[in-house]
Amino acid sequence: MRTQSGWILRTLAWLVLLAVLALGAVAAFAWQQHQRFVDTPLALPQPDLVVEVRRGDAFRRVVQRLREAGIDTGHELHWQALAWRMDVGHRIHAGEYRLQAGITPPELLAKMARGEVVQYRFTLVEGWNFRELRQALAANDVLVQRLPELSDEALMAAIDREGVHPEGRFLPETYQFTRGTSDVEILRRANRDMERVLAAVWETRQPDLPIGSAEEALILASLIEKETGVPAERREIAGVFTRRLRIGMRLQTDPSVIYGMGDRYQGRIGRAGLDTDTPYNTYTRHGLPPTPIAMPGRAAIQAAVDPLDGDTLYFVSRGDGSHHFSRTLTEHNAAVRRYILNRSRNRAGD
């Protein structure tokens, strides 16, 4: 009897040992398979793939979105186990993610946990007017479009600037954004940046300028921006305008006249355009126009408050983006004949 009991115990012990060994082998195999999943780059259907995680997606839905994008995700348990090991299952950020060849599952989950979403860019160009800005925003197929439904006045109210004229109120910069951002949000950021830059630059102004506020500096900067073809001339152009304002001389700047003509401008001002009075015609009116005529950049704003000292009162385009500056009307008229009239005659003779 004792011999039989010993045999049973030995048999049970062997069975337990075999079960433990079998479980260990299964666990080792499962671990090996999981490590292979962890270390193997994802098989992407294309070398550069964008996958979107939407707000509110549970982790299982994130894995489903990868599968729907054409990725061979393997068994979902591997993803669940990896997310648990990395403690990222509840830290996945919504947005678009760019997956490139060679990315492994841990690298992808870490990317999603850090929120490294795809960034798009929208550039506000120095010298654009507000109409051109709205057209560029409307042509962007990533931004959520809300502007087409809003008038200029409603738009300014939407960014908490009710009653403010929109021209020149947005800082020319390149703005990064993610999918889901609206055109109104871009303008809100650009307006906030313009106000910040304008306030800071105004504090650095020269004493005794013939402009009395940051608002006037913004208007003057817009004229400088539109007249400047060579960046090095900004302060010199600002100096001409500053001296004219100081002595009560009309600014006589064509870009302002063109702005006041609106849709009537067809590529040429002509004598009629110069003689037709509008609030923006600086040939018929003294002082600055009532609003900016374009979006000036930082350099133009800085030039408006830090003009170059000198005695020139005139400038004329050389035709290559640069200008010839003159002290007297006689010298200026000679420069006009040299750079404008002769060029017109040469074109007529071609």
mmCIF file of C-alpha atoms in Angstrom:
data_model
loop_
_atom_site.group_PDB
_atom_site.id
_atom_site.type_symbol
_atom_site.label_atom_id
_atom_site.label_comp_id
_atom_site.label_asym_id
_atom_site.label_seq_id
_atom_site.Cartn_x
_atom_site.Cartn_y
_atom_site.Cartn_z
ATOM 1 C CA MET A 1 0.000 0.000 0.000
ATOM 2 C CA ARG A 2 2.819 2.316 0.905
ATOM 3 C CA THR A 3 4.601 1.473 -2.327
ATOM 4 C CA GLN A 4 1.485 2.305 -4.348
ATOM 5 C CA SER A 5 1.055 5.658 -2.608
ATOM 6 C CA GLY A 6 4.653 6.568 -3.309
ATOM 7 C CA TRP A 7 4.213 5.720 -6.962
ATOM 8 C CA ILE A 8 1.121 7.947 -7.162
ATOM 9 C CA LEU A 9 2.966 10.849 -5.531
ATOM 10 C CA ARG A 10 5.904 10.470 -7.863
ATOM 11 C CA THR A 11 3.557 10.359 -10.859
ATOM 12 C CA LEU A 12 1.724 13.463 -9.684
ATOM 13 C CA ALA A 13 5.013 15.259 -9.165
ATOM 14 C CA TRP A 14 6.119 14.390 -12.681
ATOM 15 C CA LEU A 15 2.803 15.531 -14.077
ATOM 16 C CA VAL A 16 3.069 18.826 -12.219
ATOM 17 C CA LEU A 17 6.633 19.260 -13.448
ATOM 18 C CA LEU A 18 5.579 18.480 -17.010
ATOM 19 C CA ALA A 19 2.697 20.966 -16.727
ATOM 20 C CA VAL A 20 5.031 23.641 -15.397
ATOM 21 C CA LEU A 21 7.513 22.936 -18.148
ATOM 22 C CA ALA A 22 4.728 23.027 -20.737
ATOM 23 C CA LEU A 23 3.403 26.306 -19.380
ATOM 24 C CA GLY A 24 6.916 27.672 -19.310
ATOM 25 C CA ALA A 25 7.438 26.640 -22.911
ATOM 26 C CA VAL A 26 4.153 28.232 -23.919
ATOM 27 C CA ALA A 27 5.040 31.390 -22.001
ATOM 28 C CA ALA A 28 8.501 31.464 -23.541
ATOM 29 C CA PHE A 29 7.044 30.995 -27.007
ATOM 30 C CA ALA A 30 4.443 33.713 -26.367
ATOM 31 C CA TRP A 31 7.144 36.067 -25.072
ATOM 32 C CA GLN A 32 9.305 35.300 -28.068
ATOM 33 C CA GLN A 33 6.396 36.075 -30.402
ATOM 34 C CA HIS A 34 5.651 39.298 -28.530
ATOM 35 C CA GLN A 35 9.293 40.407 -28.714
ATOM 36 C CA ARG A 36 9.311 39.662 -32.421
ATOM 37 C CA PHE A 37 6.208 41.874 -32.744
ATOM 38 C CA VAL A 38 7.895 44.605 -30.705
ATOM 39 C CA ASP A 39 11.136 44.554 -32.672
ATOM 40 C CA THR A 40 9.719 44.158 -36.183
ATOM 41 C CA PRO A 41 9.024 47.357 -38.178
ATOM 42 C CA LEU A 42 5.411 47.745 -39.218
ATOM 43 C CA ALA A 43 4.600 46.684 -42.762
ATOM 44 C CA LEU A 44 3.231 49.901 -44.267
ATOM 45 C CA PRO A 45 1.209 49.883 -47.493
ATOM 46 C CA GLN A 46 3.281 52.909 -48.593
ATOM 47 C CA PRO A 47 6.554 54.394 -47.346
ATOM 48 C CA ASP A 48 4.982 57.593 -46.039
ATOM 49 C CA LEU A 49 1.584 57.019 -44.452
ATOM 50 C CA VAL A 50 -0.651 59.377 -42.445
ATOM 51 C CA VAL A 51 -3.051 57.859 -39.922
ATOM 52 C CA GLU A 52 -5.625 59.893 -38.015
ATOM 53 C CA VAL A 53 -6.586 59.268 -34.393
ATOM 54 C CA ARG A 54 -9.823 60.995 -33.586
ATOM 55 C CA ARG A 55 -10.841 62.588 -30.339
ATOM 56 C CA GLY A 56 -12.457 60.036 -28.032
ATOM 57 C CA ASP A 57 -10.916 56.965 -29.711
ATOM 58 C CA ALA A 58 -10.334 54.095 -27.276
ATOM 59 C CA PHE A 59 -7.054 52.211 -27.639
ATOM 60 C CA ARG A 60 -8.769 49.331 -29.433
ATOM 61 C CA ARG A 61 -10.171 51.828 -31.952
ATOM 62 C CA VAL A 62 -6.657 53.224 -32.493
ATOM 63 C CA VAL A 63 -5.446 49.743 -33.471
ATOM 64 C CA GLN A 64 -8.461 49.381 -35.757
ATOM 65 C CA ARG A 65 -7.576 52.641 -37.496
ATOM 66 C CA LEU A 66 -4.080 51.314 -38.159
ATOM 67 C CA ARG A 67 -5.602 48.203 -39.684
ATOM 68 C CA GLU A 68 -8.040 50.270 -41.771
ATOM 69 C CA ALA A 69 -5.071 52.242 -43.103
ATOM 70 C CA GLY A 70 -3.679 49.019 -44.572
ATOM 71 C CA ILE A 71 -1.171 48.104 -41.854
ATOM 72 C CA ASP A 72 -0.758 44.439 -40.898
ATOM 73 C CA THR A 73 -1.173 44.957 -37.175
ATOM 74 C CA GLY A 74 -1.020 41.307 -36.131
ATOM 75 C CA HIS A 75 -2.871 40.163 -33.024
ATOM 76 C CA GLU A 76 -4.468 42.907 -30.979
ATOM 77 C CA LEU A 77 -3.235 41.306 -27.727
ATOM 78 C CA HIS A 78 0.309 42.270 -28.654
ATOM 79 C CA TRP A 79 -0.749 45.920 -28.888
ATOM 80 C CA GLN A 80 -2.642 45.719 -25.589
ATOM 81 C CA ALA A 81 0.348 44.122 -23.853
ATOM 82 C CA LEU A 82 2.767 46.661 -25.299
ATOM 83 C CA ALA A 83 0.547 49.592 -24.317
ATOM 84 C CA TRP A 84 0.348 48.192 -20.782
ATOM 85 C CA ARG A 85 4.150 47.768 -20.593
ATOM 86 C CA MET A 86 4.696 51.324 -21.845
ATOM 87 C CA ASP A 87 1.798 52.751 -19.803
ATOM 88 C CA VAL A 88 0.461 54.690 -22.793
ATOM 89 C CA GLY A 89 -2.957 53.153 -23.425
ATOM 90 C CA HIS A 90 -4.786 56.197 -21.996
ATOM 91 C CA ARG A 91 -2.263 58.816 -23.159
ATOM 92 C CA ILE A 92 -2.761 58.670 -26.921
ATOM 93 C CA HIS A 93 -3.300 62.146 -28.386
ATOM 94 C CA ALA A 94 -5.822 62.811 -31.132
ATOM 95 C CA GLY A 95 -4.453 64.021 -34.444
ATOM 96 C CA GLU A 96 -2.695 62.902 -37.597
ATOM 97 C CA TYR A 97 0.485 60.846 -37.381
ATOM 98 C CA ARG A 98 3.027 60.384 -40.144
ATOM 99 C CA LEU A 99 4.388 56.845 -40.269
ATOM 100 C CA GLN A 100 7.567 56.246 -42.226
ATOM 101 C CA ALA A 101 9.239 53.015 -43.274
ATOM 102 C CA GLY A 102 11.080 51.291 -40.436
ATOM 103 C CA ILE A 103 8.896 52.480 -37.563
ATOM 104 C CA THR A 104 8.291 49.823 -34.889
ATOM 105 C CA PRO A 105 5.171 49.446 -32.685
ATOM 106 C CA PRO A 106 6.904 50.911 -29.571
ATOM 107 C CA GLU A 107 8.152 53.879 -31.597
ATOM 108 C CA LEU A 108 4.662 54.496 -32.935
ATOM 109 C CA LEU A 109 3.004 54.316 -29.502
ATOM 110 C CA ALA A 110 5.651 56.610 -28.019
ATOM 111 C CA LYS A 111 5.037 59.063 -30.873
ATOM 112 C CA MET A 112 1.298 59.002 -30.188
ATOM 113 C CA ALA A 113 1.810 59.380 -26.430
ATOM 114 C CA ARG A 114 3.995 62.466 -27.035
ATOM 115 C CA GLY A 115 1.413 63.907 -29.402
ATOM 116 C CA GLU A 116 3.839 64.312 -32.304
ATOM 117 C CA VAL A 117 1.045 65.022 -34.751
ATOM 118 C CA VAL A 118 1.452 66.216 -38.328
ATOM 119 C CA GLN A 119 2.022 69.967 -38.510
ATOM 120 C CA TYR A 120 0.889 72.007 -41.492
ATOM 121 C CA ARG A 121 2.093 75.506 -42.384
ATOM 122 C CA PHE A 122 0.338 78.622 -43.568
ATOM 123 C CA THR A 123 2.398 81.671 -44.531
ATOM 124 C CA LEU A 124 1.072 85.221 -44.356
ATOM 125 C CA VAL A 125 3.132 87.121 -46.902
ATOM 126 C CA GLU A 126 4.493 90.579 -46.184
ATOM 127 C CA GLY A 127 2.624 93.139 -48.253
ATOM 128 C CA TRP A 128 -0.563 91.131 -48.714
ATOM 129 C CA ASN A 129 -3.777 93.082 -48.260
ATOM 130 C CA PHE A 130 -6.681 91.574 -46.355
ATOM 131 C CA ARG A 131 -8.512 90.475 -49.513
ATOM 132 C CA GLU A 132 -5.441 88.509 -50.631
ATOM 133 C CA LEU A 133 -5.162 86.978 -47.172
ATOM 134 C CA ARG A 134 -8.754 85.779 -47.258
ATOM 135 C CA GLN A 135 -8.237 84.288 -50.723
ATOM 136 C CA ALA A 136 -5.159 82.360 -49.554
ATOM 137 C CA LEU A 137 -6.985 81.021 -46.509
ATOM 138 C CA ALA A 138 -9.937 79.923 -48.658
ATOM 139 C CA ALA A 139 -7.565 78.024 -50.957
ATOM 140 C CA ASN A 140 -6.112 75.977 -48.091
ATOM 141 C CA ASP A 141 -7.715 72.524 -48.136
ATOM 142 C CA VAL A 142 -6.597 71.526 -44.607
ATOM 143 C CA LEU A 143 -8.017 74.432 -42.609
ATOM 144 C CA VAL A 144 -11.640 74.261 -41.480
ATOM 145 C CA GLN A 145 -13.345 76.943 -43.542
ATOM 146 C CA ARG A 146 -15.478 79.426 -41.599
ATOM 147 C CA LEU A 147 -14.481 82.671 -43.279
ATOM 148 C CA PRO A 148 -16.655 82.328 -46.401
ATOM 149 C CA GLU A 149 -19.695 82.745 -44.189
ATOM 150 C CA LEU A 150 -18.385 85.874 -42.450
ATOM 151 C CA SER A 151 -18.142 89.488 -43.544
ATOM 152 C CA ASP A 152 -14.996 91.411 -42.646
ATOM 153 C CA GLU A 153 -16.844 93.015 -39.763
ATOM 154 C CA ALA A 154 -18.151 89.676 -38.462
ATOM 155 C CA LEU A 155 -14.699 88.176 -38.778
ATOM 156 C CA MET A 156 -13.132 90.878 -36.626
ATOM 157 C CA ALA A 157 -15.874 90.364 -34.056
ATOM 158 C CA ALA A 158 -15.134 86.613 -34.098
ATOM 159 C CA ILE A 159 -11.536 87.278 -33.035
ATOM 160 C CA ASP A 160 -12.665 89.758 -30.352
ATOM 161 C CA ARG A 161 -11.707 92.860 -32.351
ATOM 162 C CA GLU A 162 -15.164 94.178 -33.079
ATOM 163 C CA GLY A 163 -15.187 97.538 -34.859
ATOM 164 C CA VAL A 164 -11.486 97.334 -35.848
ATOM 165 C CA HIS A 165 -10.603 97.698 -39.527
ATOM 166 C CA PRO A 166 -8.984 94.390 -40.609
ATOM 167 C CA GLU A 167 -6.341 95.780 -42.952
ATOM 168 C CA GLY A 168 -2.796 95.373 -41.670
ATOM 169 C CA ARG A 169 -3.847 93.727 -38.401
ATOM 170 C CA PHE A 170 -2.176 90.357 -38.958
ATOM 171 C CA LEU A 171 1.527 89.660 -38.605
ATOM 172 C CA PRO A 172 3.202 88.121 -41.670
ATOM 173 C CA GLU A 173 4.738 84.885 -40.418
ATOM 174 C CA THR A 174 4.576 81.156 -41.095
ATOM 175 C CA TYR A 175 2.030 79.613 -38.737
ATOM 176 C CA GLN A 176 2.001 75.906 -37.891
ATOM 177 C CA PHE A 177 -1.305 74.180 -37.288
ATOM 178 C CA THR A 178 -2.881 70.742 -37.103
ATOM 179 C CA ARG A 179 -5.842 69.357 -39.010
ATOM 180 C CA GLY A 180 -9.050 70.630 -37.446
ATOM 181 C CA THR A 181 -7.752 74.189 -37.033
ATOM 182 C CA SER A 182 -10.019 76.830 -38.572
ATOM 183 C CA ASP A 183 -9.077 79.802 -40.708
ATOM 184 C CA VAL A 184 -10.476 82.057 -37.985
ATOM 185 C CA GLU A 185 -8.062 80.533 -35.454
ATOM 186 C CA ILE A 186 -5.107 81.345 -37.716
ATOM 187 C CA LEU A 187 -6.262 84.954 -37.938
ATOM 188 C CA ARG A 188 -6.726 85.158 -34.185
ATOM 189 C CA ARG A 189 -3.117 84.056 -33.664
ATOM 190 C CA ALA A 190 -1.800 86.392 -36.368
ATOM 191 C CA ASN A 191 -3.706 89.329 -34.893
ATOM 192 C CA ARG A 192 -2.433 88.614 -31.402
ATOM 193 C CA ASP A 193 1.135 88.387 -32.707
ATOM 194 C CA MET A 194 0.787 91.663 -34.613
ATOM 195 C CA GLU A 195 -0.455 93.492 -31.539
ATOM 196 C CA ARG A 196 2.408 92.081 -29.470
ATOM 197 C CA VAL A 197 5.092 92.996 -32.026
ATOM 198 C CA LEU A 198 3.640 96.446 -32.692
ATOM 199 C CA ALA A 199 3.516 97.301 -28.977
ATOM 200 C CA ALA A 200 7.090 96.110 -28.428
ATOM 201 C CA VAL A 201 8.503 97.958 -31.455
ATOM 202 C CA TRP A 202 6.642 101.165 -30.599
ATOM 203 C CA GLU A 203 8.492 101.246 -27.276
ATOM 204 C CA THR A 204 11.797 101.438 -29.202
ATOM 205 C CA ARG A 205 10.789 104.455 -31.340
ATOM 206 C CA GLN A 206 12.984 107.452 -31.975
ATOM 207 C CA PRO A 207 12.007 110.630 -30.093
ATOM 208 C CA ASP A 208 10.118 113.432 -31.826
ATOM 209 C CA LEU A 209 8.663 111.368 -34.655
ATOM 210 C CA PRO A 210 5.826 112.999 -36.639
ATOM 211 C CA ILE A 211 3.617 110.017 -35.768
ATOM 212 C CA GLY A 212 1.907 109.980 -32.426
ATOM 213 C CA SER A 213 0.760 106.399 -31.843
ATOM 214 C CA ALA A 214 1.457 102.751 -32.572
ATOM 215 C CA GLU A 215 -1.584 102.875 -34.853
ATOM 216 C CA GLU A 216 0.046 105.523 -37.034
ATOM 217 C CA ALA A 217 3.284 103.538 -36.988
ATOM 218 C CA LEU A 218 1.359 100.553 -38.379
ATOM 219 C CA ILE A 219 -0.128 102.677 -41.178
ATOM 220 C CA LEU A 220 3.250 104.133 -42.063
ATOM 221 C CA ALA A 221 4.840 100.667 -41.962
ATOM 222 C CA SER A 222 2.307 99.409 -44.498
ATOM 223 C CA LEU A 223 3.355 102.168 -46.925
ATOM 224 C CA ILE A 224 7.017 101.323 -46.378
ATOM 225 C CA GLU A 225 6.273 97.634 -46.963
ATOM 226 C CA LYS A 226 4.550 98.270 -50.280
ATOM 227 C CA GLU A 227 7.231 100.654 -51.528
ATOM 228 C CA THR A 228 10.223 98.521 -50.542
ATOM 229 C CA GLY A 229 11.740 96.188 -53.125
ATOM 230 C CA VAL A 230 15.188 95.962 -51.552
ATOM 231 C CA PRO A 231 15.178 95.260 -47.787
ATOM 232 C CA ALA A 232 18.199 97.489 -47.179
ATOM 233 C CA GLU A 233 16.165 100.519 -48.344
ATOM 234 C CA ARG A 234 13.376 100.236 -45.756
ATOM 235 C CA ARG A 235 14.833 102.756 -43.325
ATOM 236 C CA GLU A 236 15.751 105.157 -46.138
ATOM 237 C CA ILE A 237 12.205 105.070 -47.509
ATOM 238 C CA ALA A 238 10.939 105.529 -43.954
ATOM 239 C CA GLY A 239 13.223 108.571 -43.681
ATOM 240 C CA VAL A 240 11.698 110.168 -46.797
ATOM 241 C CA PHE A 241 8.146 109.645 -45.520
ATOM 242 C CA THR A 242 9.080 110.891 -42.032
ATOM 243 C CA ARG A 243 10.628 114.098 -43.369
ATOM 244 C CA ARG A 244 7.619 114.731 -45.616
ATOM 245 C CA LEU A 245 5.228 114.284 -42.675
ATOM 246 C CA ARG A 246 7.362 116.568 -40.541
ATOM 247 C CA ILE A 247 7.256 119.474 -43.018
ATOM 248 C CA GLY A 248 3.630 118.921 -44.081
ATOM 249 C CA MET A 249 4.512 117.652 -47.557
ATOM 250 C CA ARG A 250 2.142 115.147 -49.175
ATOM 251 C CA LEU A 251 3.422 111.581 -49.197
ATOM 252 C CA GLN A 252 2.492 110.954 -52.852
ATOM 253 C CA THR A 253 2.898 107.187 -52.646
ATOM 254 C CA ASP A 254 1.352 105.154 -55.486
ATOM 255 C CA PRO A 255 0.496 102.000 -53.465
ATOM 256 C CA SER A 256 -1.879 104.021 -51.310
ATOM 257 C CA VAL A 257 -3.574 105.491 -54.390
ATOM 258 C CA ILE A 258 -3.921 102.002 -55.858
ATOM 259 C CA TYR A 259 -5.468 100.735 -52.628
ATOM 260 C CA GLY A 260 -8.031 103.542 -52.710
ATOM 261 C CA MET A 261 -8.929 102.732 -56.322
ATOM 262 C CA GLY A 262 -10.032 99.227 -55.364
ATOM 263 C CA ASP A 263 -11.432 97.247 -58.297
ATOM 264 C CA ARG A 264 -10.987 100.255 -60.579
ATOM 265 C CA TYR A 265 -7.271 99.595 -60.648
ATOM 266 C CA GLN A 266 -6.404 97.542 -63.724
ATOM 267 C CA GLY A 267 -2.605 97.646 -63.597
ATOM 268 C CA ARG A 268 -2.138 101.364 -64.307
ATOM 269 C CA ILE A 269 -2.973 104.420 -62.216
ATOM 270 C CA GLY A 270 -2.981 107.096 -64.919
ATOM 271 C CA ARG A 271 -3.552 110.807 -64.446
ATOM 272 C CA ALA A 272 -7.238 110.249 -63.665
ATOM 273 C CA GLY A 273 -6.326 107.951 -60.791
ATOM 274 C CA LEU A 274 -3.897 110.444 -59.333
ATOM 275 C CA ASP A 275 -6.432 113.275 -59.568
ATOM 276 C CA THR A 276 -9.429 111.329 -58.218
ATOM 277 C CA ASP A 277 -9.717 112.063 -54.539
ATOM 278 C CA THR A 278 -10.209 109.136 -52.132
ATOM 279 C CA PRO A 279 -9.322 108.853 -48.434
ATOM 280 C CA TYR A 280 -6.231 106.930 -49.572
ATOM 281 C CA ASN A 281 -5.052 109.307 -52.297
ATOM 282 C CA THR A 282 -1.844 110.701 -50.857
ATOM 283 C CA TYR A 283 -1.450 112.951 -53.907
ATOM 284 C CA THR A 284 -4.637 114.867 -53.055
ATOM 285 C CA ARG A 285 -4.513 114.620 -49.254
ATOM 286 C CA HIS A 286 -1.952 115.430 -46.594
ATOM 287 C CA GLY A 287 -0.810 113.031 -43.924
ATOM 288 C CA LEU A 288 -1.261 109.312 -43.559
ATOM 289 C CA PRO A 289 -4.158 107.365 -45.077
ATOM 290 C CA PRO A 290 -6.912 106.398 -42.618
ATOM 291 C CA THR A 291 -5.869 102.744 -42.269
ATOM 292 C CA PRO A 292 -2.982 100.489 -43.251
ATOM 293 C CA ILE A 293 -3.029 99.406 -46.891
ATOM 294 C CA ALA A 294 -1.350 96.014 -46.386
ATOM 295 C CA MET A 295 0.231 93.738 -43.795
ATOM 296 C CA PRO A 296 3.679 95.088 -42.876
ATOM 297 C CA GLY A 297 6.332 92.745 -41.549
ATOM 298 C CA ARG A 298 8.455 93.268 -38.450
ATOM 299 C CA ALA A 299 11.243 94.991 -40.427
ATOM 300 C CA ALA A 300 8.861 97.547 -41.952
ATOM 301 C CA ILE A 301 7.355 98.320 -38.533
ATOM 302 C CA GLN A 302 10.833 98.763 -37.090
ATOM 303 C CA ALA A 303 11.767 101.080 -39.972
ATOM 304 C CA ALA A 304 8.659 103.202 -39.340
ATOM 305 C CA VAL A 305 9.821 104.023 -35.801
ATOM 306 C CA ASP A 306 13.551 104.134 -36.622
ATOM 307 C CA PRO A 307 13.858 105.972 -39.957
ATOM 308 C CA LEU A 308 17.245 106.712 -41.474
ATOM 309 C CA ASP A 309 18.390 110.269 -40.939
ATOM 310 C CA GLY A 310 19.132 112.355 -44.032
ATOM 311 C CA ASP A 311 17.799 115.093 -46.291
ATOM 312 C CA THR A 312 16.209 113.203 -49.213
ATOM 313 C CA LEU A 313 12.565 113.930 -49.985
ATOM 314 C CA TYR A 314 12.003 111.947 -53.176
ATOM 315 C CA PHE A 315 12.601 108.484 -54.587
ATOM 316 C CA VAL A 316 11.880 106.792 -57.890
ATOM 317 C CA SER A 317 12.126 103.151 -58.911
ATOM 318 C CA ARG A 318 15.105 102.116 -61.003
ATOM 319 C CA GLY A 319 13.095 99.222 -62.387
ATOM 320 C CA ASP A 320 15.073 96.507 -60.593
ATOM 321 C CA GLY A 321 13.413 96.819 -57.193
ATOM 322 C CA SER A 322 15.796 99.483 -55.922
ATOM 323 C CA HIS A 323 15.234 103.249 -55.835
ATOM 324 C CA HIS A 324 17.091 106.433 -56.660
ATOM 325 C CA PHE A 325 16.769 108.936 -53.784
ATOM 326 C CA SER A 326 16.898 112.704 -54.360
ATOM 327 C CA ARG A 327 17.117 115.796 -52.192
ATOM 328 C CA THR A 328 15.517 118.285 -54.598
ATOM 329 C CA LEU A 329 12.651 118.248 -57.060
ATOM 330 C CA THR A 330 15.052 119.121 -59.889
ATOM 331 C CA GLU A 331 17.207 116.094 -59.113
ATOM 332 C CA HIS A 332 14.105 113.930 -58.757
ATOM 333 C CA ASN A 333 12.689 115.008 -62.130
ATOM 334 C CA ALA A 334 15.992 114.140 -63.769
ATOM 335 C CA ALA A 335 15.840 110.698 -62.155
ATOM 336 C CA VAL A 336 12.265 110.248 -63.366
ATOM 337 C CA ARG A 337 13.341 111.034 -66.927
ATOM 338 C CA ARG A 338 16.234 108.622 -66.604
ATOM 339 C CA TYR A 339 14.434 105.667 -65.054
ATOM 340 C CA ILE A 340 10.780 106.065 -66.037
ATOM 341 C CA LEU A 341 10.405 108.068 -69.222
ATOM 342 C CA ASN A 342 13.364 106.494 -71.005
ATOM 343 C CA ARG A 343 12.173 103.040 -69.992
ATOM 344 C CA SER A 344 8.715 103.820 -71.358
ATOM 345 C CA ARG A 345 10.199 105.033 -74.659
ATOM 346 C CA ASN A 346 12.355 101.904 -74.914
ATOM 347 C CA ARG A 347 9.319 99.683 -74.413
ATOM 348 C CA ALA A 348 7.405 101.656 -77.046
ATOM 349 C CA GLY A 349 10.235 101.114 -79.505
ATOM 350 C CA ASP A 350 10.419 97.339 -78.967
#
